[in-house]
Amino acid sequence: MRELELYFGPQHLGMVGNFSITLKVEGDRILEAQANPGYLHRGFEKLMEYRTWIQNFPMVCRINVIEPDSMEMVYAMAVEKLAGIEVPERANYIRTIVLELSRVSSHLFGLWAYANMLGFDTVAQWAMYHRDLILDLFEELTGGRVYHIYIWPGGVRRDFPEGFKDKIVNTLHSIGSCIPDYDNTFFNNRLFYERAKGIGKITQKEAKELGATGQVLRATGEKFDIRKVEPYAVYDKVDFEIPTREDGDAYSRIWVIRDEMIESVHMIFKLLDAMPEGSVYNKVPNPFKWKIPKGEAYVRVESSRGELGLYMVSNGEDKPYRVHFRTPSYTHGLVILEKLLKNASIADVGNIMISLYVIAPEIDR
Amino acid sequence: MTEGGYVGVTASSMIMTNKKLKEELESTFKDIQVIVPEDTRLNITAREEDALTILKFLKDRGFNFLTLISCVDWIKENEFELVYIITSYLQKNDEYTQREKLQIILKTRISRTIPESKTVTPIFSNAEVYERELHELFGIKFEGNQRLIPLFLEREYKIPPFRKDFDTREYVKEVFDKIPFV
Amino acid sequence: MDKGSIFSPFKSIKYLFKKPKTLRYPFEPKEPAKRYRGLHLNDWDKCTGCGNCADICPNEAITMKEIPEIKPKPEEGMKNERPRVDYGRCCFCGLCVDICPPGSLRLSRDYLHIHFKTDTFNLLAKDEKLDKEHFLPAKEYSILKASLSHRKEDNEGLVSDLKYSLFEPERVPMPQVKPERRRLSFIEQVIGYNREQAEREASRCLECKLCEEACPAHLKISDYIKAISENKPDESLKKIFEDNPIPSICGRVCMKYCEDACSLSIRGEAVAVRWLKRFVADSIKDYKTTLELKIAKPTGKKIAVIGAGPGGLSVSYFLALKGHKVTVFDSLSGGGGMMRIGPPLYRLPIEAIDKDINHIASLGVEFKFNTTVGKDILFEDILKEYEGVYLGIGTTISRSTKVKNADRCILALPFLEENKIGKGVKVGKEIIVIGGGNVAMDVAREALRLQQIQYPGEKTVTKMVSLEDWEIMPATKEEIEDTKAEGIQFNPNWGPKEIKVEDGKIKGLLCVKVKSVFDEQGRFRPTFYEEKEMLLEGDMVIEAIGQGSDFSFIPKPFFEKLEFTERRKVKVDENGQTSIPKLFAGGDIVNLNLDAVTAIADAKVAAEGIDKILLSNLR
């Protein structure tokens, strides 16, 4: 059979986000795949070297559109570590709640993408609607629906507005009450099983060798989660489980996402109950005179996709000297995707890519 | 349940603390500087020639997860600093120990005039794509990496754009000011 | 694992009968949240044009645009610039809101901009108070027309909150001696910042430089404060000395116009500019080695300065740097002029004055103290002998109320002088001080201390009488508060009528109620309710109602040539030169502002003027 080169994306039905893959195919079988990121490369890490510590804070969230909060968190953590800033306890609780809310909203978005790709449009629309309800919460808390610009060095930008706790509870209950419907229509649907089972399968050993984290790794049975491994914010003060699956395929990954969402919702309820009163922000120095002592820091959080890290170097100036984000999609979308696509069929490209939960802007930065 | 997959981990190394690791590293390698800034961090500064062996050494001791390869352009010293951040996956599946918290930052310096280093892909296969990125953005050649093809960029740059002497503003002016305003 | 069933999706068929959740935009627009970060609003009355929003903007979306219709008021810290936002760049982060010191800049809940032209992205942010045309009530507003010029009124979103502001509204408290303790002696009240406190206080400065425009001498305040925040007092001192050669004096008694203009003072406390200057002056032991001043080659020109007050000192410093030979004449035994005799010891100790003077003397300036011009040396001789003469004589005569028996009173300046550099005045147990200005406060607080020292343990009273009511009392608020705290009685809104004397002893002050202090034109012309009288009992009365200048040393033929302004001030040109050639003047005799920093500003002008004229003579 003749060998062909096939360009998959960036404008393609099975493709979510600005990303493309060059496939070498023989008939329906993929011989080799090359991931082509860079459609959204804005050079954030370079741009951040030109901006002061506080000016960078509204920018980091733009690296990952779907889940800006963990980006803000990791930046705030790095700055706090370098500058030695303490965060009030209540702010840590709020941060954790916000991060978990954003995990739910991000997972719902991922569910939308995956269901949409498989053709389960009804579920996709539900997921989008429920994500919107969480965005409403974010809008009320932070003033922005997508870019929250909320978790900043020293704490969070504003306290909960009045009656916000109840709003979170109500919204989460209304989403939670739909879980049986989600299960009936999607997760327990035989069609989903047939379409996802065995697709993009990776063993735990391979996953570890390729630097997988997040659902990709947890779907192979490893309970690796930064929230447990190196707890930040108040994850060491709240009780939660790390859902895993054993098979390492698309089916397992999507189930892990579902279980994680439910676990996050339970966690938010616990956090809301345990949340102390008090201030939520320790003032950082005057932004025009703020210099951070020389040093370097690597901090990591568990974003909705896996380990999100930030390596930051300060040269004692008012701007960072070097910033480097370690984003989970980077390894998933470039290394693991290329590996999994080998010998797959063309019809499964979208399925594999979206089940890996790859977000292109996160790769490109 | 799980199939394990602990690469080269022995029982004794599991209880190894960072202090012990520091001693072991210092006795094994010459010209190495190990500091423990906090309990969960270990910073190693070493010669570039030793980087590969140190990484192998660490992987053999269970630090099987290469998190990130980064580069810092110390333009004043005319050096690039390659930064390898290594940690480990779980030792036992439902147990979170101090061990996984430990992150090792290995730093080596290479010349800025002839930016070359050896690839670490034989040890960590996911290093390939990080090296590709550094090759593209900093212009560092990784000897042995067969796939140093472009990653993000579409244009050619006189100076690799993440180097400190690349002025973003100037570049933007030069390139985009020529485009007529719509 | 359960593989699921192909029939399970049918369970969600119930959704077919539910109402759709989709909003029917634009008939059902979604109301943005309370904190929404939308288009900008700016209250032009509150906005000072400080430009902090433009400085913090990560995307350089904000530029400060000059508005010719607005009159700049530097003394109030008000520029005629207002922020203009480029929505092609704005990322709606709201950092501009959190840095805005007056809190005038806010974000609204408007977020729509529909327009056919692409170049309509710039907005000179205003709000409904100023722009009734573009901000419409809910009835007239239509979402279909929503744009930068069609917005809803009362639609505030994210607003500034001091708790979350990017600046620190509160000052580092200045350590001071408590009123109960300080009233017992002449111990210096303000202890001064230590290095850590000064650094912390200096780091509050936002570098908007409104203060520099307010300062009469235009000190580079922002720069020298920045140097303090970076722990470089040496750098800071160099910056101060560019415009002010007497920081030790000014750091204690400056009228601090800068702090009134400080943008932080609007919702919080101004940066303690004066105390920071004092910190620099105090923390550096030897100015000379730190400053490394470059003195120009001697020109051989001789200049006389009459009066060693702040103006005289400054002019001699600036001229000495230019290589001229300067001689300063003063009738007092030391330098400082009014600074030496006026400000009480608890505010300005003699050592602090001498520190500045010794430094100026070390630059080659010759001081001739105890030399009264007109008596020990004649004015006409000075004018003949020197190539230039600077008149910095200030106001040295206390005015009297001239009421009945006013000759029995003590005047403010002799009282202060005797206490500061003399032996001290024997005071009574019940003292009445007439006046409501800063000098009156000084007099009262000194009198109180003398009572404590001379009558320990006995009951003593100090009372103040002023024409002005609390609101218009000329003394600064800070000074009034300090005076009150020390337990001095105030009798505002009373005018003196007669000093009651019985058997040759003062019995008290007869006062009448004040009707008004100023007339319609705003001139000082007090009127009284003659029938409302009050007798304040007391055995000693001190008058502190103002000072005048003494020109008696200038011989008549010269004095007649000297021109005065309508407000009875010496007239000078842009070089500081009076109507008499070679004679320059500055300070209180020229200015309406009677303070040291204005005198320094004048001195700088005059020094340049003298130098210019001397050099032109040289050619």
Short mmCIF file of C-alpha atoms in Angstrom, two decimals, chain A residues 32-39 41 43-47 49-51 81 203-205 207-213 217 220-226 228-231 242 244 246 296-300 307 309-311 313-315 320-327 330-331 334-335 338 363-365, chain B residues 1-7 38 40-41 43 59 64-76 81 83 85 87-91 93-94 96-97 100-103 105 107 124-126 128-134 137-138 147 149-153 160-169:
data_model
loop_
_atom_site.label_atom_id
_atom_site.label_comp_id
_atom_site.label_asym_id
_atom_site.label_seq_id
_atom_site.Cartn_x
_atom_site.Cartn_y
_atom_site.Cartn_z
CA GLU A 32 4.30 7.63 12.41
CA ALA A 33 2.90 10.77 13.92
CA GLN A 34 4.49 14.11 14.55
CA ALA A 35 2.80 16.58 16.81
CA ASN A 36 3.05 20.19 15.65
CA PRO A 37 2.45 22.65 18.41
CA GLY A 38 3.22 26.34 18.16
CA TYR A 39 0.00 27.76 16.77
CA HIS A 41 3.10 30.18 20.99
CA GLY A 43 6.35 33.46 24.22
CA PHE A 44 4.83 34.16 27.61
CA GLU A 45 7.94 33.09 29.45
CA LYS A 46 9.97 35.64 27.54
CA LEU A 47 7.32 38.34 27.93
CA GLU A 49 10.95 38.70 31.83
CA TYR A 50 9.91 42.19 30.73
CA ARG A 51 7.22 42.69 33.35
CA LYS A 81 8.45 31.05 47.96
CA THR A 203 0.95 0.64 30.44
CA GLN A 204 2.04 2.08 33.72
CA LYS A 205 5.67 1.36 32.97
CA ALA A 207 3.60 6.05 31.14
CA LYS A 208 6.26 6.54 33.78
CA GLU A 209 9.07 6.31 31.33
CA LEU A 210 7.48 9.00 29.22
CA GLY A 211 6.88 11.33 32.13
CA ALA A 212 3.11 11.03 32.33
CA THR A 213 1.14 12.59 35.16
CA LEU A 217 -0.92 8.03 34.79
CA THR A 220 -2.91 3.04 34.74
CA GLY A 221 -3.40 2.54 38.46
CA GLU A 222 -0.77 4.83 39.97
CA LYS A 223 -2.12 7.16 42.61
CA PHE A 224 0.36 9.88 41.76
CA ASP A 225 -1.21 13.21 42.56
CA ILE A 226 0.69 16.31 43.68
CA LYS A 228 -1.16 14.11 48.04
CA VAL A 229 2.51 13.82 47.16
CA GLU A 230 3.44 17.34 48.12
CA PRO A 231 0.34 19.02 49.51
CA ILE A 242 -7.49 9.68 44.45
CA THR A 244 -7.74 5.46 39.64
CA GLU A 246 -6.27 0.06 35.81
CA GLU A 296 15.36 29.96 42.31
CA ALA A 297 12.26 27.94 43.00
CA TYR A 298 10.49 25.00 41.50
CA VAL A 299 6.91 24.66 42.65
CA ARG A 300 4.26 22.28 41.42
CA GLU A 307 1.62 18.09 37.25
CA GLY A 309 5.26 23.13 37.62
CA LEU A 310 6.99 26.46 37.52
CA TYR A 311 10.70 26.96 37.59
CA VAL A 313 14.73 32.38 38.81
CA SER A 314 15.05 35.79 40.40
CA ASN A 315 18.10 37.91 39.95
CA PRO A 320 11.78 37.59 37.04
CA TYR A 321 14.99 36.56 35.36
CA ARG A 322 13.67 33.31 33.95
CA VAL A 323 10.31 31.64 34.05
CA HIS A 324 9.65 28.15 32.76
CA PHE A 325 6.33 26.39 33.04
CA ARG A 326 6.22 22.64 33.12
CA THR A 327 2.77 21.96 31.78
CA TYR A 330 3.50 19.16 27.13
CA THR A 331 4.51 15.56 27.73
CA LEU A 334 3.97 15.71 22.38
CA VAL A 335 5.60 12.56 23.71
CA GLU A 338 3.11 10.48 19.26
CA ILE A 363 1.96 23.25 25.34
CA ASP A 364 2.82 26.34 23.35
CA ARG A 365 2.86 28.84 26.20
CA MET B 1 -3.65 -4.47 41.47
CA THR B 2 -0.72 -2.61 40.03
CA GLU B 3 2.16 -4.12 38.25
CA GLY B 4 4.73 -2.14 40.19
CA GLY B 5 7.11 -0.70 37.72
CA TYR B 6 9.68 0.63 40.14
CA VAL B 7 12.68 1.17 37.98
CA GLU B 38 14.95 22.77 52.40
CA THR B 40 12.20 18.56 50.03
CA ARG B 41 14.77 20.04 47.71
CA ASN B 43 20.30 21.35 44.48
CA LYS B 59 17.65 7.17 38.16
CA ASN B 64 12.70 7.98 37.73
CA PHE B 65 10.70 11.03 36.74
CA LEU B 66 12.30 13.78 34.72
CA THR B 67 9.96 16.69 35.30
CA LEU B 68 11.58 19.42 33.32
CA ILE B 69 14.68 20.49 31.51
CA SER B 70 15.13 24.20 31.53
CA CYS B 71 17.79 26.67 30.63
CA VAL B 72 18.81 30.01 32.11
CA ASP B 73 20.80 32.46 30.06
CA TRP B 74 23.44 34.03 32.29
CA ILE B 75 24.56 36.49 29.69
CA LYS B 76 26.93 38.38 31.97
CA GLU B 81 22.76 26.96 32.76
CA VAL B 83 18.54 22.76 34.71
CA ILE B 85 14.48 18.73 37.60
CA THR B 87 11.79 13.52 41.17
CA SER B 88 10.25 10.11 41.62
CA TYR B 89 6.92 8.43 41.13
CA LEU B 90 5.31 6.63 44.02
CA GLN B 91 7.27 3.86 45.65
CA ASN B 93 0.96 2.78 45.39
CA ASP B 94 -1.12 3.90 48.38
CA TYR B 96 2.83 8.96 50.20
CA THR B 97 6.25 9.31 51.76
CA GLU B 100 8.29 11.61 46.50
CA LYS B 101 8.46 15.10 47.89
CA LEU B 102 12.15 15.25 47.25
CA GLN B 103 12.96 17.14 44.11
CA ILE B 105 17.54 20.24 40.70
CA LYS B 107 22.41 22.45 37.26
CA PHE B 124 14.92 9.76 30.15
CA SER B 125 13.17 9.35 26.85
CA ASN B 126 10.82 12.28 27.47
CA GLU B 128 13.77 14.59 23.70
CA VAL B 129 11.07 17.18 23.41
CA TYR B 130 12.54 19.40 26.12
CA GLU B 131 15.85 19.37 24.32
CA ARG B 132 14.07 20.23 21.11
CA GLU B 133 12.56 23.24 22.79
CA LEU B 134 15.85 24.44 24.21
CA LEU B 137 14.57 28.80 21.83
CA PHE B 138 18.15 29.01 23.09
CA ARG B 147 15.27 15.00 16.35
CA ILE B 149 13.63 19.86 14.51
CA PRO B 150 11.60 23.04 14.99
CA LEU B 151 8.92 22.88 17.63
CA PHE B 152 7.07 26.17 18.09
CA LEU B 153 8.52 28.75 15.79
CA PRO B 160 17.35 32.38 19.27
CA PRO B 161 14.44 34.28 20.81
CA PHE B 162 14.72 33.21 24.44
CA ARG B 163 18.27 34.38 24.79
CA LYS B 164 18.69 37.51 26.85
CA ASP B 165 20.19 39.49 24.00
CA PHE B 166 17.08 38.97 21.92
CA ASP B 167 15.01 42.09 22.41
CA THR B 168 11.36 41.25 21.98
CA ARG B 169 10.30 44.85 21.62
#
